[in-house]
Coordinates of C-alpha atoms and ligand atoms in Angstrom, one line a residue:
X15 CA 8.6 -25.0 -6.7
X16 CA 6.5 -23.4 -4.4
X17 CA 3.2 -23.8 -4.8
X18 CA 1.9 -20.7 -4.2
X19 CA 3.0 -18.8 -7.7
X20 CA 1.9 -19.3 -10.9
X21 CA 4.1 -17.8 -13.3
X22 CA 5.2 -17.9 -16.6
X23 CA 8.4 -18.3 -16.4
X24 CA 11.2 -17.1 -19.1
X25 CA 13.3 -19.9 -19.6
X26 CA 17.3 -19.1 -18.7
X27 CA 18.5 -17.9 -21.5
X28 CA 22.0 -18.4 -22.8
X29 CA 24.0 -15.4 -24.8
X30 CA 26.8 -16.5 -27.1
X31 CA 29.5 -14.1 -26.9
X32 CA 32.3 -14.9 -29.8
X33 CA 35.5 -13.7 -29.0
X34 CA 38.5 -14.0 -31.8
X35 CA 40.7 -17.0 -30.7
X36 CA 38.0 -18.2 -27.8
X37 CA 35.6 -21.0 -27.8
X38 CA 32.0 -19.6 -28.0
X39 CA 31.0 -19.1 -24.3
X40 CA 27.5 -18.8 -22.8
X41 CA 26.6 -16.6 -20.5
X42 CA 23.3 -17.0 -18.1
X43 CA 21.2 -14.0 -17.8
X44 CA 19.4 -14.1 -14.7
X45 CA 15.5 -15.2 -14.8
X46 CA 12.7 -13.3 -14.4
X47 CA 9.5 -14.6 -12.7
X48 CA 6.5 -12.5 -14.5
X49 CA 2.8 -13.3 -13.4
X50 CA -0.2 -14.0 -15.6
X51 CA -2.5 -10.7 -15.8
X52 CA -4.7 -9.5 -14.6
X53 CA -2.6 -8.9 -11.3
X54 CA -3.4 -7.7 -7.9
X55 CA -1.5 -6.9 -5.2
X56 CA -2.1 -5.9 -1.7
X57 CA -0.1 -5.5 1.5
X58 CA -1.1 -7.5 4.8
X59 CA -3.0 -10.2 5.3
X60 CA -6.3 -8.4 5.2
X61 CA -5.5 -8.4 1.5
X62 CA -6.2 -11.6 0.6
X63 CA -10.1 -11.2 1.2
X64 CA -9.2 -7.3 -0.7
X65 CA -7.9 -9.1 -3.4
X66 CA -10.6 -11.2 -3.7
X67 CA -13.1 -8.2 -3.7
X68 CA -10.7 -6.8 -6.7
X69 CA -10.5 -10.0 -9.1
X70 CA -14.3 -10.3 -8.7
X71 CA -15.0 -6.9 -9.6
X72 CA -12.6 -7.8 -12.9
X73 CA -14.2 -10.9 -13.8
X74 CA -17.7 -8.8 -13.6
X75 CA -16.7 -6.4 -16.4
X76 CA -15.0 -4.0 -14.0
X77 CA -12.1 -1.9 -14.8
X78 CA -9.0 -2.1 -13.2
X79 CA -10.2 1.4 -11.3
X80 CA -12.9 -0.2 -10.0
X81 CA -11.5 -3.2 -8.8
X82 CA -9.0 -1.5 -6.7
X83 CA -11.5 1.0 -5.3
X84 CA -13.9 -2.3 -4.2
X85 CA -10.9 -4.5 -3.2
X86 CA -9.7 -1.9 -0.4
X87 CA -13.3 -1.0 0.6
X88 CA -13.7 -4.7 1.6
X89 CA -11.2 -4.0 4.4
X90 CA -12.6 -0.6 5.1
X91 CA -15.4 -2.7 6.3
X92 CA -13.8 -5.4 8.4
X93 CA -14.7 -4.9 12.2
X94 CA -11.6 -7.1 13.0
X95 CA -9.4 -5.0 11.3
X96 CA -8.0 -1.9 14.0
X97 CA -5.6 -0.2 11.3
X98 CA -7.9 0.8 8.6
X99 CA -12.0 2.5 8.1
X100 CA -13.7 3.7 11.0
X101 CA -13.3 0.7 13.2
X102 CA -9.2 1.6 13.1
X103 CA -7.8 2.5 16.6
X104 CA -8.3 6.7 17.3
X105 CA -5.8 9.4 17.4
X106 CA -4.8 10.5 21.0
X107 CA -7.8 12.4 21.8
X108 CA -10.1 9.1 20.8
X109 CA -11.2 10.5 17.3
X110 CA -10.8 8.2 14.4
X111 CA -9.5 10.1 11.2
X112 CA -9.1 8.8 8.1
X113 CA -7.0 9.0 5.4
X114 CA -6.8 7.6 1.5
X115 CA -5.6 7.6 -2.2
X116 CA -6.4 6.3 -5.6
X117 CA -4.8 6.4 -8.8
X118 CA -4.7 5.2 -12.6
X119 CA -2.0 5.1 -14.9
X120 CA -2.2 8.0 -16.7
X121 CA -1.8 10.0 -14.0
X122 CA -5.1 10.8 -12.6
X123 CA -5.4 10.3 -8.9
X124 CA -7.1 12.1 -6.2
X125 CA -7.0 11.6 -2.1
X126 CA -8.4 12.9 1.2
X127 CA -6.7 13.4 4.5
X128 CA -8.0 13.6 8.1
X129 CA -11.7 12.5 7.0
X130 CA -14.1 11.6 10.0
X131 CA -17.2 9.8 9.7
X132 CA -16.9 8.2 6.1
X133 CA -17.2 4.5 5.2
X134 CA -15.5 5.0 2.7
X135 CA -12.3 7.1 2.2
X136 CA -11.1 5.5 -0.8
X137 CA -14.3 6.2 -2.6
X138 CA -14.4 9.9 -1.4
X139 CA -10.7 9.8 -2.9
X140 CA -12.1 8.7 -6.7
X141 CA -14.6 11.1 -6.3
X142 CA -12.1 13.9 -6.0
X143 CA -10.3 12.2 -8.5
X144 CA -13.5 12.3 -11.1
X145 CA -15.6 15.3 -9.7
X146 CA -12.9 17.7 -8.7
X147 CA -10.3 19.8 -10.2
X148 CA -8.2 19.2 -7.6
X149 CA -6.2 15.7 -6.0
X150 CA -6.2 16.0 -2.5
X151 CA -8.7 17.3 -0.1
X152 CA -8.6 17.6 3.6
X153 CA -10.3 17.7 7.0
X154 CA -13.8 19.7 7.0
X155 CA -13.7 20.3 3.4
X156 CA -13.4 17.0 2.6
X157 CA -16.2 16.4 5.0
X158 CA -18.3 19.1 3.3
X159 CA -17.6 17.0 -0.5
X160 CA -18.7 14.1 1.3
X161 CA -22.4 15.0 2.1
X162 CA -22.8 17.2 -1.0
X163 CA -21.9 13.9 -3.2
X164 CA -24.4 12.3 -1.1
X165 CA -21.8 10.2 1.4
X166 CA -23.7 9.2 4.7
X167 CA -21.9 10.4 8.1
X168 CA -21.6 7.6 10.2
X169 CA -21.9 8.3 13.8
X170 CA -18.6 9.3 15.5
X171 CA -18.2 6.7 18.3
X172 CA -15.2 3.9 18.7
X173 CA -16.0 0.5 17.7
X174 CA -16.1 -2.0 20.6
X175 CA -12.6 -2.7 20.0
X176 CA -10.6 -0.1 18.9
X177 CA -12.2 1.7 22.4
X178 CA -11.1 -1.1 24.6
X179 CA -7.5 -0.7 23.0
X180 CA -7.8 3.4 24.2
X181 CA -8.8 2.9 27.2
X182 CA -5.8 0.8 28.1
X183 CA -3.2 2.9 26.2
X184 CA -4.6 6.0 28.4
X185 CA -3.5 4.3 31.3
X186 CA 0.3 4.3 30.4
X187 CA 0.8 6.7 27.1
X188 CA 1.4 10.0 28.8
X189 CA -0.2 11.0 25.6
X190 CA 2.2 10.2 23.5
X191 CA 1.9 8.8 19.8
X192 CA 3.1 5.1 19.9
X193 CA 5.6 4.9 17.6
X194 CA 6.9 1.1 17.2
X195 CA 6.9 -1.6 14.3
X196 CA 3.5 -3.2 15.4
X197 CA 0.7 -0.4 15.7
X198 CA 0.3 -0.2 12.1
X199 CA -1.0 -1.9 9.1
X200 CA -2.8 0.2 6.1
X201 CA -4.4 -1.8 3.2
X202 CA -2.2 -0.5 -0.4
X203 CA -3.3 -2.2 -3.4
X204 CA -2.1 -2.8 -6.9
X205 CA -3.3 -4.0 -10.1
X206 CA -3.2 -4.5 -13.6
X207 CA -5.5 -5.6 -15.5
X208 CA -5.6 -8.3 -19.0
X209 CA -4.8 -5.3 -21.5
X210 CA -2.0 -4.1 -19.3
X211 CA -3.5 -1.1 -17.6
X212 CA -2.6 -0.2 -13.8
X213 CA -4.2 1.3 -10.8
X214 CA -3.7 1.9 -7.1
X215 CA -5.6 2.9 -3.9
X216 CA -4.3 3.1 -0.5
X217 CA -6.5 3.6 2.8
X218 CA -5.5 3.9 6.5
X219 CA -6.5 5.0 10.0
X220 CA -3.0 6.1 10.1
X221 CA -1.1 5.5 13.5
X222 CA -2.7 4.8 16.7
X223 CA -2.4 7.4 18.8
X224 CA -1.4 9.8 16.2
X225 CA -1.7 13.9 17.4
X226 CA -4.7 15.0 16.2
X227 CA -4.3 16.5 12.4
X228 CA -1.6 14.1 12.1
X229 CA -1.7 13.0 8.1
X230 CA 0.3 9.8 7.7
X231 CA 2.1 8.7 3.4
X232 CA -1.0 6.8 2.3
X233 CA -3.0 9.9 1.2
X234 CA -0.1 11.7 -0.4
X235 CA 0.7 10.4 -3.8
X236 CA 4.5 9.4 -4.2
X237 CA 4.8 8.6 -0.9
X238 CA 2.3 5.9 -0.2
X239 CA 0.8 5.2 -3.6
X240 CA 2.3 5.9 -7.1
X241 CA 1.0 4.3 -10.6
X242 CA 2.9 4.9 -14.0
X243 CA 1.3 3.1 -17.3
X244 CA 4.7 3.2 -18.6
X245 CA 6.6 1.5 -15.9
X246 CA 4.4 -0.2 -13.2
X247 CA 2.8 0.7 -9.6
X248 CA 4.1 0.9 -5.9
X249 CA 2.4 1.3 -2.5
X250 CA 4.1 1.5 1.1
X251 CA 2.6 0.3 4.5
X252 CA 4.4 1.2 7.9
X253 CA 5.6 4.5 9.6
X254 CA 4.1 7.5 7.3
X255 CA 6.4 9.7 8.3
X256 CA 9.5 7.6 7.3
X257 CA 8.0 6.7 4.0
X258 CA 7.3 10.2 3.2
X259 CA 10.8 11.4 4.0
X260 CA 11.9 9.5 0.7
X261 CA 8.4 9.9 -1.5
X262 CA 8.9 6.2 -0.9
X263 CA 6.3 5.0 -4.0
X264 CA 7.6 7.5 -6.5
X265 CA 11.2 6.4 -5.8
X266 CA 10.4 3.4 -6.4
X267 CA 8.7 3.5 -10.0
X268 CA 11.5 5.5 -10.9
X269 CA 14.1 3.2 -9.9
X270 CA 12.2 0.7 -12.1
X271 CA 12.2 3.0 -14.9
X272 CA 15.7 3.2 -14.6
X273 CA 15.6 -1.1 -15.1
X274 CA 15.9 -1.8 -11.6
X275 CA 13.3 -5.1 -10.6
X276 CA 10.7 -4.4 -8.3
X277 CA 12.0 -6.6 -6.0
X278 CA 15.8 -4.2 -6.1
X279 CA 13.6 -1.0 -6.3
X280 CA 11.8 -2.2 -2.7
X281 CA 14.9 -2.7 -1.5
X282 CA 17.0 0.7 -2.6
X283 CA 13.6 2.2 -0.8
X284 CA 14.3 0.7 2.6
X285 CA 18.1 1.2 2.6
X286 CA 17.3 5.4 1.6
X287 CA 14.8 5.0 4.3
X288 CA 17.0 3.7 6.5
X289 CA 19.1 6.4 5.8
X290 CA 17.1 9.4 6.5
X291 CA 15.2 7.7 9.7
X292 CA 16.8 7.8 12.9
X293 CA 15.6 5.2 15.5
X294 CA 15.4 2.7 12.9
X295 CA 14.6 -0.1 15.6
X296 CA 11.5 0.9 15.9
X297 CA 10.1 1.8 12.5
X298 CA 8.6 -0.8 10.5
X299 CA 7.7 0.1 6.4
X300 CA 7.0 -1.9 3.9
X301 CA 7.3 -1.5 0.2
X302 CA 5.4 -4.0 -2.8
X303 CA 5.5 -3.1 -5.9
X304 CA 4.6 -4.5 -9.7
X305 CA 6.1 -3.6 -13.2
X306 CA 4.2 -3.6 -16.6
X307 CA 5.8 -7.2 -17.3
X308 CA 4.3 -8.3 -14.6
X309 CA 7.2 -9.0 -12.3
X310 CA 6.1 -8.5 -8.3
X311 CA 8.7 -7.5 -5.7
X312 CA 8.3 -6.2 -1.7
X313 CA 10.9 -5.4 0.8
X314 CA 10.7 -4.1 4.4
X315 CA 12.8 -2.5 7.1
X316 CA 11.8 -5.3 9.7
X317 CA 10.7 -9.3 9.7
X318 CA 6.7 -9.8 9.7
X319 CA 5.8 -8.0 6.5
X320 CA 3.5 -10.0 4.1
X321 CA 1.1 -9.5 1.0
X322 CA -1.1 -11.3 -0.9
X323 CA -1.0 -11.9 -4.4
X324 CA -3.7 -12.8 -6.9
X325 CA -3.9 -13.6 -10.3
X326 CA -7.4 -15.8 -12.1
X327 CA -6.1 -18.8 -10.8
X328 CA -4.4 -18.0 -7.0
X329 CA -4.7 -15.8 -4.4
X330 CA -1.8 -16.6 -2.0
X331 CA 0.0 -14.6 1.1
X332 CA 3.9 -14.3 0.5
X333 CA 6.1 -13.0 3.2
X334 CA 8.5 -10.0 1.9
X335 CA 12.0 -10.0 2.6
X336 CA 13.1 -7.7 5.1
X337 CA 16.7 -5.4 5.9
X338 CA 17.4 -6.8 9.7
Ligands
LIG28 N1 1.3 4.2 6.6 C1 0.3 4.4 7.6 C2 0.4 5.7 8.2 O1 1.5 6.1 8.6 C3 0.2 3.4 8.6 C4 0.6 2.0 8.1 O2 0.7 1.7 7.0 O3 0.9 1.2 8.9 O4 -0.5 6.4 8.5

């Protein structure tokens, strides 16, 4: 068994079926692999130190809210990381936008889109969430909320990294967005915490290169985040504009209302996707999502999609099945 799961695992259960004339016969029903709560969930490797951020903030007398907000803000910090905060790799003119989205079970949720110079999208998202009456806003006025809720404006200038990587797609991009399976990577996470209750955030630099104004799926809720009390959470990584073509998180909690695993939901996701994408070859998306039971499934379009899962006891990277 691998080693990497704890689970509590319903046993294989046998249904007698008595038919006049027949011997009583027994019928498997197929297992299901549910996972101790509280459960996180986060796509990428970055999210196993995320996760960690998240269980902490649980086991501190945080709420579930809380835990996903600090869990992504962890990797809104990491210098190594080139797909997510301000250190993420610019849009074509060399400006770093942001973009983010956080949500709770009942429904609330709030986002901002094409944010420059905050830490901290995800956290400008809750506050939109909690001070606002609206979900979502964008650009300067989201810029504007910032600094009247007291955000500090970091200065606008490329981390060491991220402006090495421009320099040397200038030489060759004939300013064109790069659109392949490898220049993304957003931090999505999922939880739910010991009483059942879930929550989500997502938060992205969106794709290198991007036009400027470009607003990728993680901000807009349905497409890379959705979070239902009554059914369970999903969150999408990849190709924005491919995941929002199918409102790729909101299918999926609605094909899990409709019974389907979160394992079959991820996958119905990426075969629509495939669907409505053309130049499928070189769009990568990922999909992870979690049901109230606690049953944890992910499915990509392409090989190399991972995410780490973390429960009291085990925080482990699993790699996600994939359509090619
Ligand atoms: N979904 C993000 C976007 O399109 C990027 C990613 O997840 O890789 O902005």
């Amino acid at each position: 068994m691998s080693q990497r799961r704890k689970f509590i695992k319903q046993s294989l259960m046998g249904s007698a079926f008595l038919i006049p004339g027949l011997e009583a016969v027994s019928r498997p029903i197929p297992s299901k692999e549910t996972f101790s709560k509280p459960l996180i969930l986060s796509t990428w490797n970055h999210g196993l130190s995320a996760n960690e951020a998240a269980i902490h903030t649980l086991k501190s007398g945080g709420s579930i809210l809380d835990a996903v907000e600090v869990g992504v803000k962890d990797t809104e910090l990491d210098m190594d990381n080139l797909s997510v905060g301000l250190q993420g790799l610019p849009d074509r003119e060399g400006i770093t936008t942001l973009d983010a989205s956080i949500m709770t079970g009942d429904g609330s949720c709030g986002s901002v889109a094409f944010v420059r110079q905050i830490k901290h999208p995800i956290s400008l998202a809750r506050a939109v969430m909690e001070k606002t009456p609206h979900v979502m806003l964008a650009g300067e006025g989201a810029r504007q909320f910032a600094i009247a809720e007291g955000f500090p404006l970091e200065k606008e200038e490329l981390s060491p990294k991220a402006a090495e990587a421009y320099n040397e797609w200038k030489k060759t991009s004939q300013y064109k967005p790069i659109i392949n399976i490898e220049n993304h990577d957003t931090i999505g996470m999922i939880g739910m915490d010991a009483e059942g209750n879930l929550a989500g955030s997502c938060t992205t630099s969106g794709l290198a290169y991007k036009m400027h104004g470009r607003v990728g799926d993680s901000p807009i809720i349905g497409a890379g985040l959705y979070v239902d009390n009554e059914v369970g959470a999903a969150t999408a990584t990849g190709l924005g504009e491919s995941i929002i073509r199918i409102c790729g998180a909101f299918l999926i909690v609605e094909l899990m209302r409709q019974g389907r695993s979160p394992r079959e939901a991820c996958q119905e996701a990426v075969r629509r996707l495939i669907s409505k994408n053309k130049n499928i070859k070189d769009i990568q998306a990922g999909f992870l999502a979690m049901n109230k039971e606690g049953e944890v499934g992910a499915f990509a379009v392409h090989p190399g999609f991972n995410y780490a899962q973390a429960t009291l006891q085990k925080n482990v990277l699993i790699d996600s099945k994939s359509h090619f």
